């Protein structure tokens, strides 16, 4: 559990949001064809590989919590936005299933990834089904905001795909050819877009106007970038006991994450050393040297400062939608939590 009062409040909020959304999420997944449903149930931690019931973690569910908190901040009834929150969580997990395949990640949430258990084809089609299921949830909602929400979520899925494609393209290029601007654009599409969409959907379900919806989207995008900076730091220095992934997993995969690209473009001897390491094999010793090189080249400090700057921008955007920030306490608590986490 986090040590701060704010952290504990955020955890309580996440647990309440998960309790509100999970029945809708389970009901949606239960409507899938049996073979696909089995993979989805395993991925969410509800079942073991053999289909028996499990008590694993389905993740923090930050994105559905943002939907409900945004709705509440603008005077709406969060209960009316539960279907939208479940749709956002389905889209998020669609991306996780595909990301694990693309990155060949062996573990997620402290156990083998779905593709490593059921195979690549089953993981991919389950992700596809989740994406369609999410849009179906919104299309079938009788709330007056459902049509606008469906259009926005559909556009977000396309942006997410573009962000993933850009990420893969960057990984194929030599380290010295990748710029920070390219990485920031990729992270905005791959991470910021869905957090922005979550906040925008909450605003739509509260009946907010176009300006407030746009401001909420901008808040989520900036908070999403702050989240990505922290996530990239965790990808290098995170504790495997907390992350469920091996130490230095991003370095082992030679990912061009934000702190890595900052180090590579630093013009320092440590940056040059990192570039050389990225050209060779990444055993445990090389991973340790690479992490040290990123830090000595300033990548770690830069990413931490950028995370703080993006959160400041996020609060500024939020104040455009909710001038009295006391009404947006839940949103701020969630944003603070995900950008100060250490796992």
XYZ file of C-alpha atoms in Angstrom:
343
model
C 0.000 0.000 0.000
C 1.242 3.550 -0.647
C 2.621 5.424 2.344
C 0.822 8.754 1.819
C -2.749 9.602 2.793
C -3.363 10.644 -0.819
C -2.047 7.286 -1.999
C -4.344 5.400 0.360
C -7.295 7.539 -0.793
C -6.484 6.717 -4.422
C -6.300 2.993 -3.664
C -9.694 3.169 -1.962
C -11.070 5.031 -4.963
C -9.681 2.438 -7.365
C -11.189 -0.372 -5.311
C -14.607 1.323 -5.283
C -14.440 1.953 -9.008
C -13.419 -1.643 -9.696
C -16.332 -2.885 -7.589
C -18.725 -0.725 -9.605
C -17.346 -1.682 -13.025
C -16.345 -5.334 -12.645
C -19.877 -6.809 -12.768
C -20.468 -5.046 -16.096
C -17.054 -6.115 -17.329
C -17.610 -9.754 -16.357
C -21.055 -9.773 -17.953
C -19.613 -8.388 -21.188
C -16.806 -10.958 -21.285
C -19.289 -13.727 -20.507
C -21.057 -12.919 -23.793
C -17.987 -13.903 -25.832
C -17.719 -17.305 -27.558
C -16.346 -19.920 -25.157
C -12.785 -20.278 -26.581
C -12.297 -16.504 -26.646
C -13.975 -16.093 -23.264
C -11.501 -18.538 -21.742
C -8.496 -16.511 -22.882
C -10.114 -13.269 -21.731
C -10.940 -14.719 -18.319
C -7.350 -15.859 -17.908
C -5.984 -12.488 -19.008
C -8.165 -10.632 -16.493
C -6.995 -12.973 -13.713
C -10.439 -14.425 -13.116
C -9.514 -17.929 -14.252
C -6.533 -20.247 -14.405
C -5.362 -21.645 -17.720
C -7.543 -24.720 -17.209
C -10.647 -22.572 -16.771
C -11.021 -22.982 -13.010
C -11.728 -19.928 -10.913
C -8.755 -17.824 -9.803
C -8.272 -14.803 -7.565
C -5.545 -13.052 -9.522
C -5.313 -9.314 -10.087
C -7.140 -7.777 -13.043
C -4.940 -4.686 -12.826
C -5.433 -1.353 -11.096
C -8.341 -0.294 -13.354
C -7.136 3.309 -13.464
C -8.918 4.126 -16.731
C -12.441 3.161 -15.667
C -11.842 5.021 -12.421
C -11.015 8.116 -14.472
C -14.293 7.800 -16.395
C -16.308 7.720 -13.179
C -14.275 10.444 -11.477
C -14.551 12.775 -14.480
C -18.295 12.260 -14.582
C -18.565 13.028 -10.881
C -16.340 16.127 -11.130
C -18.706 17.674 -13.675
C -21.824 16.990 -11.651
C -22.921 13.765 -13.344
C -24.036 10.469 -11.841
C -21.131 7.995 -12.106
C -23.555 5.065 -12.082
C -24.781 6.224 -15.480
C -21.225 5.948 -16.837
C -20.430 2.394 -15.719
C -20.895 0.910 -19.194
C -18.565 3.544 -20.626
C -16.006 2.784 -17.922
C -16.167 -0.931 -18.717
C -15.753 -0.161 -22.434
C -12.586 1.813 -21.733
C -11.186 -1.033 -19.651
C -11.923 -3.518 -22.436
C -10.046 -1.339 -24.922
C -7.116 -1.043 -22.523
C -6.914 -4.809 -22.151
C -7.194 -5.291 -25.908
C -4.016 -3.217 -26.197
C -2.295 -5.209 -23.438
C -3.015 -8.527 -25.141
C -1.584 -7.247 -28.421
C 1.361 -5.459 -26.783
C 2.395 -8.655 -25.021
C 2.417 -10.496 -28.346
C 4.330 -7.744 -30.153
C 6.881 -7.353 -27.348
C 7.043 -11.103 -26.681
C 6.602 -10.380 -22.975
C 6.511 -13.643 -20.997
C 4.777 -12.296 -17.882
C 2.064 -9.850 -16.876
C 0.605 -9.345 -13.422
C 2.973 -11.924 -11.951
C 2.006 -14.839 -14.218
C 2.532 -15.998 -17.824
C 0.979 -13.799 -20.498
C -2.050 -15.038 -22.415
C -0.135 -15.579 -25.665
C 2.508 -17.683 -23.906
C -0.237 -19.924 -22.496
C -2.778 -20.094 -25.327
C -0.640 -19.138 -28.315
C -0.311 -16.005 -30.425
C -3.429 -16.497 -32.606
C -5.760 -16.902 -29.616
C -4.303 -13.874 -27.838
C -4.670 -11.696 -30.939
C -8.254 -12.677 -31.717
C -9.228 -12.259 -28.059
C -7.840 -8.747 -28.147
C -9.789 -8.066 -31.336
C -12.955 -9.378 -29.713
C -12.446 -7.138 -26.673
C -12.141 -4.089 -28.907
C -15.398 -4.936 -30.689
C -17.081 -5.740 -27.379
C -16.136 -2.313 -26.010
C -17.724 -0.479 -28.920
C -20.773 -2.716 -28.666
C -21.220 -1.780 -25.011
C -21.403 1.890 -25.916
C -23.553 1.376 -29.000
C -26.069 -0.558 -26.916
C -26.212 2.028 -24.138
C -29.431 4.047 -23.965
C -27.694 7.061 -22.424
C -27.913 10.175 -24.590
C -24.112 10.444 -24.659
C -23.537 6.936 -26.016
C -23.361 7.904 -29.705
C -20.783 10.639 -29.130
C -18.879 8.339 -26.786
C -18.809 5.572 -29.415
C -17.380 7.941 -32.016
C -14.730 9.190 -29.595
C -13.705 5.715 -28.434
C -13.507 4.473 -32.036
C -11.189 7.359 -32.926
C -9.134 6.589 -29.827
C -8.679 2.950 -30.887
C -7.336 4.110 -34.234
C -4.958 6.510 -32.472
C -3.810 3.706 -30.160
C -3.057 1.523 -33.166
C -1.115 4.353 -34.784
C 0.863 4.797 -31.574
C 1.694 1.097 -31.439
C 2.747 1.111 -35.081
C 5.011 4.112 -34.418
C 6.477 2.349 -31.387
C 7.335 -0.714 -33.467
C 8.801 1.442 -36.236
C 11.031 3.278 -33.757
C 12.320 -0.008 -32.378
C 13.541 -0.962 -35.864
C 15.638 2.172 -36.280
C 19.215 2.660 -35.043
C 19.395 4.340 -31.614
C 20.986 7.556 -32.904
C 18.163 8.107 -35.423
C 15.326 8.293 -32.894
C 14.376 11.750 -31.557
C 12.630 12.756 -28.349
C 9.889 14.532 -30.309
C 9.078 11.278 -32.092
C 8.981 9.391 -28.802
C 6.714 11.987 -27.198
C 4.324 11.864 -30.151
C 4.275 8.088 -29.948
C 3.653 8.110 -26.180
C 0.833 10.639 -26.578
C -0.917 8.327 -29.033
C -0.136 5.053 -27.293
C -0.750 6.098 -23.676
C -2.145 9.626 -23.449
C -4.960 9.027 -25.924
C -6.833 6.444 -23.854
C -6.500 8.324 -20.566
C -7.742 11.434 -22.353
C -10.608 9.480 -23.878
C -11.534 8.058 -20.457
C -11.830 11.548 -18.991
C -13.700 12.831 -22.043
C -16.223 9.983 -21.848
C -16.843 10.802 -18.203
C -17.481 14.415 -19.202
C -19.855 13.362 -21.985
C -21.851 11.206 -19.594
C -22.102 14.194 -17.235
C -23.677 16.227 -20.030
C -20.719 18.615 -20.292
C -20.262 21.004 -23.217
C -17.667 20.748 -25.959
C -15.131 22.978 -24.175
C -15.291 21.000 -20.959
C -15.016 17.703 -22.839
C -11.950 18.977 -24.715
C -10.340 20.198 -21.495
C -10.948 16.852 -19.824
C -9.404 15.076 -22.788
C -6.361 17.357 -22.570
C -6.090 16.709 -18.828
C -6.066 12.968 -19.408
C -3.517 13.208 -22.198
C -1.088 15.246 -20.106
C -1.592 12.951 -17.120
C -1.085 10.035 -19.507
C 2.282 11.387 -20.586
C 3.271 11.823 -16.945
C 2.156 8.222 -16.403
C 4.298 7.080 -19.356
C 7.391 8.812 -18.025
C 6.959 7.012 -14.712
C 6.136 3.721 -16.438
C 9.317 3.988 -18.498
C 11.333 4.580 -15.334
C 9.728 1.518 -13.774
C 10.559 -0.442 -16.926
C 14.230 0.126 -16.090
C 14.398 0.373 -12.300
C 11.150 -1.242 -11.137
C 11.154 -3.968 -8.496
C 10.257 -7.309 -10.128
C 8.376 -8.305 -6.975
C 6.053 -5.357 -7.586
C 5.977 -5.134 -11.373
C 5.668 -8.830 -12.165
C 8.343 -8.433 -14.851
C 12.095 -9.082 -14.791
C 14.413 -6.269 -13.712
C 15.355 -3.989 -16.589
C 12.798 -5.615 -18.889
C 12.683 -2.594 -21.212
C 16.462 -2.564 -21.517
C 16.562 -6.283 -22.213
C 14.153 -5.650 -25.093
C 16.249 -2.646 -26.204
C 13.148 -0.460 -26.017
C 13.651 3.166 -26.955
C 11.720 4.464 -23.982
C 11.714 8.145 -23.045
C 14.571 8.069 -20.484
C 16.614 5.884 -22.842
C 16.168 8.249 -25.808
C 16.934 11.230 -23.569
C 20.182 9.515 -22.580
C 21.014 8.539 -26.166
C 20.536 12.118 -27.353
C 22.406 13.696 -24.417
C 25.719 14.015 -26.245
C 27.466 12.513 -23.222
C 29.985 9.710 -22.941
C 27.392 7.741 -20.996
C 24.930 8.203 -23.860
C 27.480 6.873 -26.335
C 28.143 3.931 -24.011
C 24.419 3.180 -23.907
C 24.198 3.266 -27.713
C 27.026 0.757 -27.919
C 25.350 -1.517 -25.374
C 22.107 -1.379 -27.391
C 23.980 -2.778 -30.386
C 25.114 -5.900 -28.527
C 23.527 -8.759 -26.600
C 21.687 -7.861 -23.404
C 22.643 -10.298 -20.661
C 22.166 -9.431 -16.981
C 25.506 -7.628 -16.737
C 24.786 -5.550 -19.839
C 21.355 -4.613 -18.489
C 22.936 -3.329 -15.278
C 25.506 -1.319 -17.235
C 22.803 0.092 -19.498
C 20.680 1.214 -16.527
C 23.720 2.902 -15.027
C 24.495 4.600 -18.345
C 20.935 5.956 -18.643
C 21.248 7.438 -15.167
C 24.695 8.940 -15.729
C 23.529 10.460 -19.021
C 20.699 12.243 -17.198
C 17.824 10.191 -18.569
C 16.428 9.262 -15.176
C 16.415 12.794 -13.762
C 15.013 14.228 -16.994
C 12.119 11.764 -17.061
C 11.257 12.480 -13.431
C 11.239 16.234 -14.077
C 9.132 15.791 -17.201
C 6.592 13.722 -15.283
C 6.159 16.589 -12.829
C 5.891 19.152 -15.616
C 3.239 17.150 -17.445
C 1.201 16.820 -14.268
C 1.343 20.597 -13.804
C 0.032 21.009 -17.341
C -2.670 18.446 -16.617
C -3.909 20.398 -13.610
C -4.024 23.544 -15.723
C -6.209 21.783 -18.301
C -8.438 20.366 -15.585
C -9.049 23.836 -14.146
C -10.533 24.881 -17.498
C -13.213 22.228 -17.139
C -13.640 22.380 -13.357
C -12.654 25.854 -12.053
C -13.258 24.717 -8.473
C -10.661 21.949 -8.266
C -12.157 20.760 -4.974
C -14.889 19.164 -7.099
C -12.209 17.240 -9.009
C -10.497 15.831 -5.927
C -10.914 12.230 -7.096
C -9.364 12.965 -10.490
C -6.412 14.711 -8.895
C -5.964 11.862 -6.416
C -5.867 9.316 -9.238
C -3.432 11.376 -11.289
C -1.182 11.872 -8.274
C -1.255 8.155 -7.547
C -0.260 6.941 -11.005
C 2.525 9.496 -11.365
C 4.059 8.806 -7.958
C 3.805 5.028 -7.961
C 7.004 3.056 -7.501
C 5.974 -0.290 -8.960
